[in-house]
């Protein structure tokens, strides 16, 4: 299997899942997740038509970015946990931060965006499973409310929606209730009409469960292994 043929197969599976849910496959973006992989993997996927990529670590991506300079219209999102002290570097390297999990981080990203004269797209990461080892804000928490309260002041952030990584289960169906919770949270927030908060993006679903996530309303699936093969274990 090649990266190109894997991408084709995944686009087919996205189309079928969307069809089952009576959704338009065009509503579902495919993000290639390239953590731990060399820039050559990203270039190969780009040549096969892939444009949207997700990376997990600022330092790791900063080492690849020079090799990717010719991929003019590729977009790179930060999807891993981001420490506030790395916000300036992340704001410089990425077009979007999909893992916002505190008002403090938003402050830092906004300040960095202001310095760079750049508007950053942002998703709020929600820890739907309440797992202690996972990042993300708890739904219905004071931390989440403090993010909402800050949004109107962060002129260099465009909050676009929610992201989640649910608890892992072998059976892809195990993710369904968490994906549904994220969608229902989105719907409740949309009904509040919070100033500056757009909720058009729901980033959920990975290699083993993206079809279930699409059935539950995902608009962005983040896929590593099913495109690029197994990552070397650290
Ligand atoms: C690694 C990773 C993915 C992709 O995982 P696969 O199982 O390889 O598809 C998606 N989202 C996040 C946040 C990740 O860290």
Short mmCIF file of N, CA and C in Angstrom, two decimals, residues 145-229:
data_model
loop_
_atom_site.label_atom_id
_atom_site.label_comp_id
_atom_site.label_asym_id
_atom_site.label_seq_id
_atom_site.Cartn_x
_atom_site.Cartn_y
_atom_site.Cartn_z
N UNK A 145 -15.91 28.05 30.84
CA UNK A 145 -16.59 29.35 30.89
C UNK A 145 -15.59 30.50 30.83
N UNK A 146 -14.41 30.30 31.44
CA UNK A 146 -13.45 31.40 31.42
C UNK A 146 -12.86 31.58 30.01
N UNK A 147 -12.81 30.52 29.25
CA UNK A 147 -12.43 30.68 27.83
C UNK A 147 -13.50 31.49 27.10
N UNK A 148 -14.76 31.13 27.30
CA UNK A 148 -15.83 31.87 26.61
C UNK A 148 -15.79 33.35 26.98
N UNK A 149 -15.52 33.63 28.24
CA UNK A 149 -15.51 35.02 28.71
C UNK A 149 -14.41 35.83 28.03
N UNK A 150 -13.29 35.16 27.70
CA UNK A 150 -12.17 35.89 27.11
C UNK A 150 -12.30 36.11 25.61
N UNK A 151 -13.09 35.31 24.95
CA UNK A 151 -13.12 35.31 23.48
C UNK A 151 -13.26 36.71 22.86
N UNK A 152 -14.18 37.54 23.35
CA UNK A 152 -14.34 38.86 22.69
C UNK A 152 -13.09 39.73 22.77
N UNK A 153 -12.19 39.44 23.72
CA UNK A 153 -10.99 40.27 23.86
C UNK A 153 -9.82 39.74 23.02
N UNK A 154 -9.92 38.51 22.53
CA UNK A 154 -8.81 37.92 21.78
C UNK A 154 -9.00 38.18 20.28
N UNK A 155 -8.55 39.35 19.87
CA UNK A 155 -8.83 39.77 18.50
C UNK A 155 -8.04 38.98 17.46
N UNK A 156 -7.00 38.30 17.87
CA UNK A 156 -6.19 37.55 16.91
C UNK A 156 -6.48 36.06 16.92
N UNK A 157 -7.55 35.67 17.60
CA UNK A 157 -7.97 34.27 17.57
C UNK A 157 -9.35 34.18 16.92
N UNK A 158 -9.52 33.18 16.10
CA UNK A 158 -10.84 32.89 15.51
C UNK A 158 -11.25 31.52 16.03
N UNK A 159 -12.10 31.51 17.01
CA UNK A 159 -12.52 30.23 17.59
C UNK A 159 -13.54 29.60 16.65
N UNK A 160 -13.24 28.40 16.18
CA UNK A 160 -14.05 27.79 15.12
C UNK A 160 -14.83 26.57 15.57
N UNK A 161 -14.56 26.04 16.76
CA UNK A 161 -15.31 24.85 17.15
C UNK A 161 -14.61 24.05 18.22
N UNK A 162 -14.91 22.75 18.23
CA UNK A 162 -14.47 21.87 19.31
C UNK A 162 -13.71 20.67 18.75
N UNK A 163 -12.81 20.16 19.57
CA UNK A 163 -12.03 18.98 19.20
C UNK A 163 -12.05 18.02 20.38
N UNK A 164 -11.99 16.72 20.11
CA UNK A 164 -11.84 15.78 21.22
C UNK A 164 -11.09 14.52 20.81
N UNK A 165 -10.43 13.93 21.81
CA UNK A 165 -9.83 12.60 21.69
C UNK A 165 -10.50 11.75 22.79
N UNK A 166 -11.45 10.91 22.43
CA UNK A 166 -12.17 10.17 23.47
C UNK A 166 -11.31 9.04 24.04
N UNK A 167 -11.75 8.44 25.14
CA UNK A 167 -11.03 7.28 25.68
C UNK A 167 -10.90 6.21 24.61
N UNK A 168 -9.76 5.53 24.57
CA UNK A 168 -9.55 4.51 23.54
C UNK A 168 -10.33 3.24 23.86
N UNK A 169 -11.01 2.73 22.86
CA UNK A 169 -11.60 1.39 22.98
C UNK A 169 -11.28 0.65 21.68
N UNK A 170 -11.00 -0.64 21.78
CA UNK A 170 -10.71 -1.44 20.59
C UNK A 170 -11.86 -1.33 19.58
N UNK A 171 -13.07 -1.46 20.12
CA UNK A 171 -14.26 -1.42 19.28
C UNK A 171 -14.57 0.03 18.92
N UNK A 172 -14.57 0.35 17.62
CA UNK A 172 -14.84 1.74 17.22
C UNK A 172 -16.16 2.27 17.77
N UNK A 173 -17.12 1.37 17.99
CA UNK A 173 -18.41 1.81 18.53
C UNK A 173 -18.26 2.42 19.92
N UNK A 174 -17.15 2.10 20.59
CA UNK A 174 -16.91 2.64 21.93
C UNK A 174 -16.80 4.16 21.94
N UNK A 175 -16.44 4.72 20.81
CA UNK A 175 -16.30 6.18 20.75
C UNK A 175 -17.63 6.90 20.54
N UNK A 176 -18.65 6.14 20.12
CA UNK A 176 -19.87 6.81 19.65
C UNK A 176 -20.49 7.74 20.70
N UNK A 177 -20.62 7.26 21.94
CA UNK A 177 -21.31 8.08 22.94
C UNK A 177 -20.51 9.36 23.23
N UNK A 178 -19.17 9.26 23.13
CA UNK A 178 -18.35 10.47 23.36
C UNK A 178 -18.48 11.45 22.20
N UNK A 179 -18.50 10.92 20.99
CA UNK A 179 -18.68 11.80 19.83
C UNK A 179 -20.03 12.50 19.91
N UNK A 180 -21.02 11.73 20.33
CA UNK A 180 -22.36 12.32 20.46
C UNK A 180 -22.36 13.41 21.52
N UNK A 181 -21.65 13.14 22.63
CA UNK A 181 -21.57 14.17 23.69
C UNK A 181 -20.95 15.45 23.17
N UNK A 182 -19.93 15.32 22.34
CA UNK A 182 -19.29 16.53 21.82
C UNK A 182 -20.26 17.30 20.92
N UNK A 183 -20.99 16.55 20.09
CA UNK A 183 -21.96 17.21 19.21
C UNK A 183 -23.06 17.89 20.03
N UNK A 184 -23.51 17.22 21.09
CA UNK A 184 -24.58 17.81 21.91
C UNK A 184 -24.08 19.04 22.67
N UNK A 185 -22.82 18.98 23.10
CA UNK A 185 -22.23 20.17 23.73
C UNK A 185 -22.21 21.32 22.74
N UNK A 186 -21.77 21.01 21.50
CA UNK A 186 -21.74 22.03 20.46
C UNK A 186 -23.14 22.66 20.27
N UNK A 187 -24.17 21.79 20.25
CA UNK A 187 -25.53 22.30 20.03
C UNK A 187 -25.99 23.19 21.19
N UNK A 188 -25.65 22.78 22.41
CA UNK A 188 -26.04 23.61 23.57
C UNK A 188 -25.33 24.96 23.54
N UNK A 189 -24.04 24.93 23.17
CA UNK A 189 -23.29 26.19 23.11
C UNK A 189 -23.81 27.09 21.99
N UNK A 190 -24.15 26.47 20.87
CA UNK A 190 -24.66 27.26 19.75
C UNK A 190 -25.94 27.99 20.17
N UNK A 191 -26.75 27.33 20.99
CA UNK A 191 -28.01 27.93 21.43
C UNK A 191 -27.76 29.12 22.35
N UNK A 192 -26.56 29.20 22.96
CA UNK A 192 -26.25 30.33 23.85
C UNK A 192 -25.77 31.56 23.07
N UNK A 193 -25.48 31.39 21.80
CA UNK A 193 -25.03 32.54 20.98
C UNK A 193 -23.92 33.35 21.62
N UNK A 194 -22.87 32.68 22.07
CA UNK A 194 -21.79 33.37 22.77
C UNK A 194 -21.02 34.25 21.79
N UNK A 195 -20.73 35.49 22.19
CA UNK A 195 -20.08 36.42 21.26
C UNK A 195 -18.71 35.92 20.80
N UNK A 196 -18.50 35.92 19.50
CA UNK A 196 -17.19 35.57 18.94
C UNK A 196 -16.94 34.08 18.81
N UNK A 197 -17.86 33.27 19.29
CA UNK A 197 -17.64 31.82 19.26
C UNK A 197 -18.36 31.20 18.06
N UNK A 198 -17.57 30.81 17.04
CA UNK A 198 -18.14 30.07 15.91
C UNK A 198 -18.02 28.59 16.25
N UNK A 199 -18.98 27.82 15.81
CA UNK A 199 -19.00 26.40 16.19
C UNK A 199 -19.20 25.52 14.98
N UNK A 200 -18.61 25.93 13.85
CA UNK A 200 -18.84 25.16 12.63
C UNK A 200 -17.96 23.92 12.53
N UNK A 201 -16.91 23.83 13.36
CA UNK A 201 -16.02 22.67 13.23
C UNK A 201 -16.13 21.74 14.44
N UNK A 202 -16.28 20.45 14.15
CA UNK A 202 -16.21 19.41 15.17
C UNK A 202 -15.11 18.45 14.73
N UNK A 203 -13.95 18.53 15.38
CA UNK A 203 -12.83 17.67 14.99
C UNK A 203 -12.85 16.44 15.86
N UNK A 204 -13.24 15.32 15.29
CA UNK A 204 -13.29 14.07 16.06
C UNK A 204 -13.25 12.87 15.12
N UNK A 205 -12.59 11.81 15.61
CA UNK A 205 -12.45 10.59 14.84
C UNK A 205 -11.00 10.42 14.37
N UNK A 206 -10.45 9.21 14.60
CA UNK A 206 -9.09 8.88 14.22
C UNK A 206 -9.13 7.59 13.38
N UNK A 207 -7.96 7.00 13.12
CA UNK A 207 -7.92 5.86 12.19
C UNK A 207 -8.94 4.78 12.51
N UNK A 208 -9.09 4.44 13.78
CA UNK A 208 -9.91 3.26 14.09
C UNK A 208 -11.39 3.57 14.27
N UNK A 209 -11.75 4.85 14.33
CA UNK A 209 -13.16 5.13 14.63
C UNK A 209 -13.74 6.32 13.85
N UNK A 210 -13.08 6.69 12.75
CA UNK A 210 -13.52 7.93 12.08
C UNK A 210 -14.90 7.80 11.44
N UNK A 211 -15.26 6.57 11.04
CA UNK A 211 -16.57 6.44 10.41
C UNK A 211 -17.70 6.67 11.41
N UNK A 212 -17.49 6.17 12.62
CA UNK A 212 -18.47 6.40 13.70
C UNK A 212 -18.55 7.90 13.98
N UNK A 213 -17.39 8.56 14.02
CA UNK A 213 -17.36 10.01 14.30
C UNK A 213 -18.13 10.79 13.22
N UNK A 214 -17.98 10.36 11.96
CA UNK A 214 -18.71 11.04 10.87
C UNK A 214 -20.21 10.83 11.04
N UNK A 215 -20.60 9.62 11.42
CA UNK A 215 -22.03 9.37 11.65
C UNK A 215 -22.57 10.27 12.77
N UNK A 216 -21.67 10.66 13.69
CA UNK A 216 -22.11 11.50 14.81
C UNK A 216 -21.86 12.99 14.57
N UNK A 217 -21.44 13.35 13.36
CA UNK A 217 -21.38 14.77 13.03
C UNK A 217 -20.00 15.38 12.86
N UNK A 218 -18.95 14.56 12.86
CA UNK A 218 -17.60 15.11 12.69
C UNK A 218 -17.48 15.91 11.39
N UNK A 219 -16.76 17.03 11.45
CA UNK A 219 -16.44 17.77 10.23
C UNK A 219 -14.95 17.75 9.93
N UNK A 220 -14.17 17.05 10.77
CA UNK A 220 -12.74 16.90 10.51
C UNK A 220 -12.26 15.62 11.17
N UNK A 221 -11.78 14.68 10.38
CA UNK A 221 -11.23 13.45 10.96
C UNK A 221 -9.71 13.53 10.89
N UNK A 222 -9.06 13.14 11.96
CA UNK A 222 -7.60 13.27 12.09
C UNK A 222 -6.99 11.87 11.98
N UNK A 223 -6.31 11.60 10.87
CA UNK A 223 -5.91 10.23 10.59
C UNK A 223 -4.42 10.11 10.35
N UNK A 224 -3.78 9.28 11.16
CA UNK A 224 -2.35 9.01 11.02
C UNK A 224 -2.10 7.62 10.45
N UNK A 225 -2.24 6.62 11.32
CA UNK A 225 -1.88 5.25 10.96
C UNK A 225 -2.51 4.75 9.67
N UNK A 226 -3.78 5.04 9.45
CA UNK A 226 -4.46 4.49 8.28
C UNK A 226 -3.96 5.12 6.98
N UNK A 227 -3.27 6.24 7.07
CA UNK A 227 -2.66 6.83 5.86
C UNK A 227 -1.19 6.44 5.75
N UNK A 228 -0.49 6.55 6.87
CA UNK A 228 0.98 6.48 6.83
C UNK A 228 1.55 5.17 7.36
N UNK A 229 0.71 4.30 7.88
CA UNK A 229 1.20 3.07 8.49
C UNK A 229 1.55 3.27 9.95
#
